[in-house]
Amino acid sequence: MMDNVSIIKMFTLSGLSETTDHRVTLFSLTLLCYGVILLVNISLILTIIMDKNLHEPMYILLCAFCINGLYGTTGFYPKFLLDLLSLSHVISYSGCLVQALVMYSFACSDLSILALMAYDRYLAICRPLEYHSIMTKQRLSQLVSFSWIIPFCIISINILLTSRLTLCSSKIQRLYCVNWIIVKLACSYVDTTVNTIIAYMTIIFYVFHGFMIVWSYMYLLKTCMNSIENRRKFMQTCVPHLFSLLTFLVTIVFDVMYMRFGSKDLPQVFQNFVAMEFLLIPPVMNPLIYGFKLTKVRNRILGFLCGKSK
């Protein structure tokens, strides 16, 4: 078995094995979805960058959120589209590890940015007099940088630990590479002990992010009940954050729970949907939710469209 490791230079992605009859339809729909994701995210990013009135912490965090969405989806959709046009669905060993790194760091960065958004709204509503002294441009830049760098470093450690494993299979039952599935291909479960420990430490670290976000919004709700003005602020700026948070948590938790505890006897189409949902629903919904709900962003987009029509 140990000798087999030297020949595992490529992984086979078996998620598309039952979709050969609908390849053209799936390619068209996937290309349309990816086009929509690029359009709505890039539009919102450019709107925020070009309008100086939107150079505020809340909108800068939103811009970072959309950039992260583009980063994550770029790690999946181009390769997936190529696989739909190809008869063989393979990926190199190093390419597989890179894709797993992108997928995981994207998801963790999303949660970090959502935590920063919750903190920003807490300061703006509960401590308005201190808001601008705390959320300075320098501090905001540091926080946004950390929300990308820390997840990338943590996931890189997980991937490096995976790269040392001796693998006895090259078949990944997924549309894309996932670190935990690669770990399960190891010849010996003893070798994966450190991987499991670090993986659960990572999960606990980001579950703490989730608890911090929930606490922030519970405190915000309690504070906003005492003031009509604060209730208006909450409805205008916090509701989009809550929608984004719920969308993210439902999709990512469902995927993680299914990957670790779900039955493999379920139809492949259902398994593919579970695998893709966090790469499809949040990147499309988040820019649309913010674009329609946040007044300044909506007015800026409508003003641009009206100017074009004239």
Short mmCIF file of C-alpha atoms in Angstrom, two decimals:
data_model
loop_
_atom_site.label_atom_id
_atom_site.label_comp_id
_atom_site.label_asym_id
_atom_site.label_seq_id
_atom_site.Cartn_x
_atom_site.Cartn_y
_atom_site.Cartn_z
CA MET A 1 0.00 0.00 0.00
CA MET A 2 2.79 2.42 0.84
CA ASP A 3 4.20 1.94 -2.65
CA ASN A 4 0.95 3.13 -4.20
CA VAL A 5 1.49 6.63 -2.84
CA SER A 6 4.15 7.49 -5.40
CA ILE A 7 1.70 7.02 -8.28
CA ILE A 8 -1.08 9.22 -6.82
CA LYS A 9 -0.32 12.37 -8.77
CA MET A 10 -3.92 12.98 -9.83
CA PHE A 11 -7.28 12.78 -8.08
CA THR A 12 -10.51 11.72 -9.77
CA LEU A 13 -13.60 13.79 -8.96
CA SER A 14 -16.58 11.45 -9.14
CA GLY A 15 -19.37 13.95 -8.43
CA LEU A 16 -20.23 14.32 -12.13
CA SER A 17 -20.34 10.62 -12.93
CA GLU A 18 -24.16 10.54 -13.22
CA THR A 19 -24.67 13.78 -15.18
CA THR A 20 -23.24 12.88 -18.60
CA ASP A 21 -26.66 13.10 -20.30
CA HIS A 22 -27.30 16.67 -19.14
CA ARG A 23 -23.80 18.10 -19.49
CA VAL A 24 -24.67 20.93 -21.93
CA THR A 25 -27.67 22.04 -19.85
CA LEU A 26 -25.62 22.01 -16.64
CA PHE A 27 -22.80 23.93 -18.32
CA SER A 28 -25.22 26.62 -19.53
CA LEU A 29 -26.89 26.99 -16.13
CA THR A 30 -23.55 27.02 -14.28
CA LEU A 31 -22.10 29.61 -16.65
CA LEU A 32 -25.21 31.75 -16.15
CA CYS A 33 -24.95 31.44 -12.35
CA TYR A 34 -21.25 32.31 -12.37
CA GLY A 35 -21.94 35.25 -14.68
CA VAL A 36 -24.61 36.54 -12.26
CA ILE A 37 -22.23 36.12 -9.31
CA LEU A 38 -19.53 38.11 -11.12
CA LEU A 39 -21.99 40.80 -12.23
CA VAL A 40 -23.67 41.50 -8.88
CA ASN A 41 -20.48 41.33 -6.80
CA ILE A 42 -18.30 43.39 -9.14
CA SER A 43 -21.12 45.97 -9.54
CA LEU A 44 -21.39 46.41 -5.78
CA ILE A 45 -17.60 46.56 -5.33
CA LEU A 46 -17.21 49.23 -8.04
CA THR A 47 -20.17 51.21 -6.67
CA ILE A 48 -18.55 51.38 -3.23
CA ILE A 49 -15.06 52.14 -4.58
CA MET A 50 -16.20 54.90 -6.96
CA ASP A 51 -18.54 56.73 -4.56
CA LYS A 52 -16.64 58.59 -1.81
CA ASN A 53 -19.87 58.90 0.20
CA LEU A 54 -19.73 55.12 0.65
CA HIS A 55 -16.18 55.12 2.06
CA GLU A 56 -17.46 54.28 5.54
CA PRO A 57 -16.61 51.20 7.65
CA MET A 58 -19.94 49.45 6.99
CA TYR A 59 -19.60 49.73 3.20
CA ILE A 60 -15.87 48.93 3.18
CA LEU A 61 -16.65 45.72 5.06
CA LEU A 62 -19.37 44.98 2.52
CA CYS A 63 -16.83 45.52 -0.26
CA ALA A 64 -14.44 43.07 1.45
CA PHE A 65 -17.34 40.62 1.78
CA CYS A 66 -18.01 40.73 -1.97
CA ILE A 67 -14.31 40.43 -2.84
CA ASN A 68 -14.11 37.34 -0.66
CA GLY A 69 -17.15 35.92 -2.47
CA LEU A 70 -15.36 36.36 -5.80
CA TYR A 71 -12.24 34.69 -4.36
CA GLY A 72 -14.16 31.62 -3.20
CA THR A 73 -16.27 31.15 -6.32
CA THR A 74 -13.22 31.57 -8.59
CA GLY A 75 -11.69 28.60 -6.79
CA PHE A 76 -14.61 26.43 -7.90
CA TYR A 77 -16.55 27.56 -10.98
CA PRO A 78 -13.80 27.74 -13.68
CA LYS A 79 -12.61 24.19 -12.87
CA PHE A 80 -16.20 22.93 -12.62
CA LEU A 81 -17.08 24.43 -16.01
CA LEU A 82 -14.05 22.72 -17.58
CA ASP A 83 -15.09 19.41 -16.00
CA LEU A 84 -18.56 19.74 -17.53
CA LEU A 85 -16.94 19.95 -20.98
CA SER A 86 -14.47 17.14 -20.34
CA LEU A 87 -14.90 13.38 -20.37
CA SER A 88 -12.36 12.91 -17.57
CA HIS A 89 -12.83 14.75 -14.28
CA VAL A 90 -9.36 14.84 -12.75
CA ILE A 91 -7.26 17.34 -10.81
CA SER A 92 -3.58 17.28 -9.91
CA TYR A 93 -2.50 16.55 -6.35
CA SER A 94 -1.14 20.06 -5.80
CA GLY A 95 -4.14 21.61 -7.56
CA CYS A 96 -6.46 19.67 -5.28
CA LEU A 97 -4.72 20.96 -2.15
CA VAL A 98 -4.84 24.53 -3.49
CA GLN A 99 -8.55 24.23 -4.24
CA ALA A 100 -9.22 22.87 -0.73
CA LEU A 101 -7.25 25.80 0.70
CA VAL A 102 -9.32 28.31 -1.30
CA MET A 103 -12.67 26.68 -0.36
CA TYR A 104 -11.95 26.56 3.37
CA SER A 105 -10.24 29.96 3.67
CA PHE A 106 -13.14 31.53 1.73
CA ALA A 107 -15.72 30.10 4.16
CA CYS A 108 -13.70 31.06 7.26
CA SER A 109 -13.03 34.59 5.95
CA ASP A 110 -16.76 35.02 5.29
CA LEU A 111 -17.49 34.25 8.94
CA SER A 112 -14.71 36.60 10.11
CA ILE A 113 -16.07 39.45 7.99
CA LEU A 114 -19.61 38.79 9.28
CA ALA A 115 -18.21 39.02 12.81
CA LEU A 116 -16.61 42.38 11.95
CA MET A 117 -19.92 43.59 10.51
CA ALA A 118 -21.69 42.66 13.73
CA TYR A 119 -19.01 44.47 15.77
CA ASP A 120 -19.31 47.53 13.52
CA ARG A 121 -23.11 47.68 14.02
CA TYR A 122 -22.68 47.21 17.77
CA LEU A 123 -20.35 50.21 17.93
CA ALA A 124 -22.51 52.35 15.62
CA ILE A 125 -25.76 51.78 17.55
CA CYS A 126 -24.66 51.08 21.14
CA ARG A 127 -21.58 53.35 21.34
CA PRO A 128 -22.19 56.05 18.70
CA LEU A 129 -20.05 58.71 20.39
CA GLU A 130 -16.98 56.45 20.35
CA TYR A 131 -17.64 54.93 16.93
CA HIS A 132 -15.37 57.11 14.77
CA SER A 133 -12.55 57.09 17.33
CA ILE A 134 -12.58 53.26 17.43
CA MET A 135 -13.31 52.44 13.77
CA THR A 136 -10.55 54.56 12.25
CA LYS A 137 -9.33 53.89 8.71
CA GLN A 138 -6.11 52.36 10.04
CA ARG A 139 -7.90 50.04 12.46
CA LEU A 140 -10.46 49.06 9.83
CA SER A 141 -7.65 48.19 7.39
CA GLN A 142 -6.01 46.04 10.06
CA LEU A 143 -9.25 44.23 10.89
CA VAL A 144 -10.05 43.51 7.24
CA SER A 145 -6.48 42.27 6.67
CA PHE A 146 -6.71 39.97 9.70
CA SER A 147 -10.07 38.63 8.48
CA TRP A 148 -8.25 37.33 5.38
CA ILE A 149 -4.76 36.52 6.73
CA ILE A 150 -5.75 34.58 9.87
CA PRO A 151 -8.16 32.17 8.10
CA PHE A 152 -5.62 31.68 5.32
CA CYS A 153 -2.87 30.79 7.83
CA ILE A 154 -5.11 28.48 9.88
CA ILE A 155 -6.34 26.59 6.82
CA SER A 156 -2.79 26.46 5.42
CA ILE A 157 -1.75 24.56 8.57
CA ASN A 158 -4.59 22.09 7.99
CA ILE A 159 -3.58 21.63 4.34
CA LEU A 160 0.11 21.20 5.20
CA LEU A 161 -0.80 18.47 7.68
CA THR A 162 -2.86 16.78 4.95
CA SER A 163 0.03 16.96 2.47
CA ARG A 164 2.20 14.78 4.72
CA LEU A 165 -0.30 11.88 4.71
CA THR A 166 0.19 8.64 2.87
CA LEU A 167 -2.85 8.16 0.65
CA CYS A 168 -4.22 4.82 -0.59
CA SER A 169 -6.90 6.08 -2.95
CA SER A 170 -7.20 8.81 -5.56
CA LYS A 171 -11.01 8.94 -5.80
CA ILE A 172 -12.80 11.96 -4.32
CA GLN A 173 -16.57 11.58 -4.21
CA ARG A 174 -17.20 15.27 -4.64
CA LEU A 175 -17.43 18.01 -7.28
CA TYR A 176 -14.33 19.67 -5.83
CA CYS A 177 -11.51 18.95 -3.40
CA VAL A 178 -12.31 19.03 0.30
CA ASN A 179 -9.62 18.71 2.95
CA TRP A 180 -11.55 16.31 5.19
CA ILE A 181 -12.28 13.94 2.30
CA ILE A 182 -8.58 13.90 1.33
CA VAL A 183 -7.72 13.07 4.97
CA LYS A 184 -10.13 10.13 4.85
CA LEU A 185 -8.13 8.69 1.93
CA ALA A 186 -5.14 8.15 4.24
CA CYS A 187 -3.86 4.58 4.54
CA SER A 188 -3.69 4.75 8.33
CA TYR A 189 -6.16 6.43 10.67
CA VAL A 190 -3.35 6.80 13.21
CA ASP A 191 -1.61 9.25 10.89
CA THR A 192 -4.72 11.47 10.79
CA THR A 193 -4.91 12.05 14.56
CA VAL A 194 -3.13 15.42 14.40
CA ASN A 195 -5.28 16.43 11.42
CA THR A 196 -8.45 15.64 13.38
CA ILE A 197 -7.29 17.59 16.45
CA ILE A 198 -6.33 20.68 14.41
CA ALA A 199 -9.57 20.42 12.40
CA TYR A 200 -11.71 20.43 15.54
CA MET A 201 -9.68 23.29 17.03
CA THR A 202 -10.38 25.24 13.83
CA ILE A 203 -14.09 24.45 14.06
CA ILE A 204 -14.21 25.55 17.72
CA PHE A 205 -12.39 28.79 16.85
CA TYR A 206 -14.98 29.69 14.21
CA VAL A 207 -17.91 28.48 16.32
CA PHE A 208 -16.72 31.10 18.82
CA HIS A 209 -17.03 33.66 15.99
CA GLY A 210 -20.63 32.54 15.55
CA PHE A 211 -21.40 32.91 19.26
CA MET A 212 -19.86 36.40 19.24
CA ILE A 213 -22.07 37.41 16.31
CA VAL A 214 -25.20 36.04 18.01
CA TRP A 215 -24.33 37.84 21.26
CA SER A 216 -23.78 41.12 19.36
CA TYR A 217 -27.19 40.95 17.70
CA MET A 218 -28.94 39.94 20.92
CA TYR A 219 -27.39 42.97 22.63
CA LEU A 220 -28.33 45.15 19.65
CA LEU A 221 -31.96 43.95 19.78
CA LYS A 222 -32.13 44.69 23.49
CA THR A 223 -30.68 48.19 22.97
CA CYS A 224 -32.87 49.01 19.95
CA MET A 225 -36.10 48.22 21.76
CA ASN A 226 -35.67 51.38 23.86
CA SER A 227 -35.43 53.85 20.99
CA ILE A 228 -37.38 54.48 17.78
CA GLU A 229 -34.24 55.90 16.15
CA ASN A 230 -32.21 52.83 17.07
CA ARG A 231 -34.98 50.56 15.80
CA ARG A 232 -34.85 52.39 12.47
CA LYS A 233 -31.05 51.97 12.31
CA PHE A 234 -31.37 48.29 13.14
CA MET A 235 -33.95 47.64 10.44
CA GLN A 236 -31.97 49.57 7.84
CA THR A 237 -28.44 48.30 8.45
CA CYS A 238 -28.60 45.17 10.63
CA VAL A 239 -31.33 43.22 8.84
CA PRO A 240 -29.13 42.67 5.72
CA HIS A 241 -26.35 41.40 7.99
CA LEU A 242 -28.75 38.98 9.65
CA PHE A 243 -29.96 37.67 6.28
CA SER A 244 -26.34 37.16 5.16
CA LEU A 245 -25.47 35.45 8.44
CA LEU A 246 -28.44 33.09 8.32
CA THR A 247 -27.83 32.27 4.65
CA PHE A 248 -24.17 31.53 5.34
CA LEU A 249 -24.76 29.47 8.51
CA VAL A 250 -27.56 27.36 7.03
CA THR A 251 -25.58 26.51 3.88
CA ILE A 252 -22.18 25.90 5.49
CA VAL A 253 -23.44 23.99 8.55
CA PHE A 254 -25.64 21.79 6.36
CA ASP A 255 -22.65 21.02 4.12
CA VAL A 256 -20.27 20.26 7.02
CA MET A 257 -22.82 18.07 8.86
CA TYR A 258 -23.65 16.14 5.70
CA MET A 259 -19.98 15.68 4.78
CA ARG A 260 -19.14 14.22 8.18
CA PHE A 261 -22.33 12.35 9.11
CA GLY A 262 -24.52 12.15 5.98
CA SER A 263 -25.41 8.97 4.12
CA LYS A 264 -23.59 8.28 0.85
CA ASP A 265 -26.61 6.29 -0.39
CA LEU A 266 -28.53 9.47 -1.24
CA PRO A 267 -28.88 10.45 -4.95
CA GLN A 268 -25.77 12.02 -6.46
CA VAL A 269 -27.80 15.06 -7.58
CA PHE A 270 -28.75 15.80 -3.97
CA GLN A 271 -25.14 15.34 -2.82
CA ASN A 272 -23.99 17.76 -5.54
CA PHE A 273 -26.54 20.38 -4.48
CA VAL A 274 -25.41 20.14 -0.85
CA ALA A 275 -21.80 20.54 -1.98
CA MET A 276 -22.55 23.59 -4.16
CA GLU A 277 -25.10 25.53 -2.13
CA PHE A 278 -22.65 27.67 -0.13
CA LEU A 279 -20.89 28.54 -3.41
CA LEU A 280 -24.16 29.49 -5.10
CA ILE A 281 -26.69 30.97 -2.66
CA PRO A 282 -24.61 33.41 -0.50
CA PRO A 283 -22.51 34.89 -3.37
CA VAL A 284 -25.71 35.72 -5.29
CA MET A 285 -27.99 36.68 -2.41
CA ASN A 286 -25.63 38.85 -0.36
CA PRO A 287 -24.99 41.61 -2.97
CA LEU A 288 -28.69 41.64 -3.90
CA ILE A 289 -29.80 41.90 -0.26
CA TYR A 290 -27.39 44.75 0.46
CA GLY A 291 -28.04 46.47 -2.85
CA PHE A 292 -31.80 46.62 -2.22
CA LYS A 293 -31.79 47.16 1.55
CA LEU A 294 -29.01 49.70 2.18
CA THR A 295 -30.40 53.09 1.11
CA LYS A 296 -27.11 54.70 0.04
CA VAL A 297 -26.10 51.73 -2.09
CA ARG A 298 -29.55 51.43 -3.64
CA ASN A 299 -29.73 55.15 -4.47
CA ARG A 300 -26.24 55.09 -5.96
CA ILE A 301 -27.05 52.11 -8.22
CA LEU A 302 -30.42 53.57 -9.25
CA GLY A 303 -28.78 56.91 -9.96
CA PHE A 304 -26.18 55.23 -12.15
CA LEU A 305 -28.85 53.26 -14.05
CA CYS A 306 -31.03 56.32 -14.53
CA GLY A 307 -28.05 58.30 -15.77
CA LYS A 308 -27.29 55.56 -18.28
CA SER A 309 -30.89 55.45 -19.51
CA LYS A 310 -30.95 59.19 -20.02
#
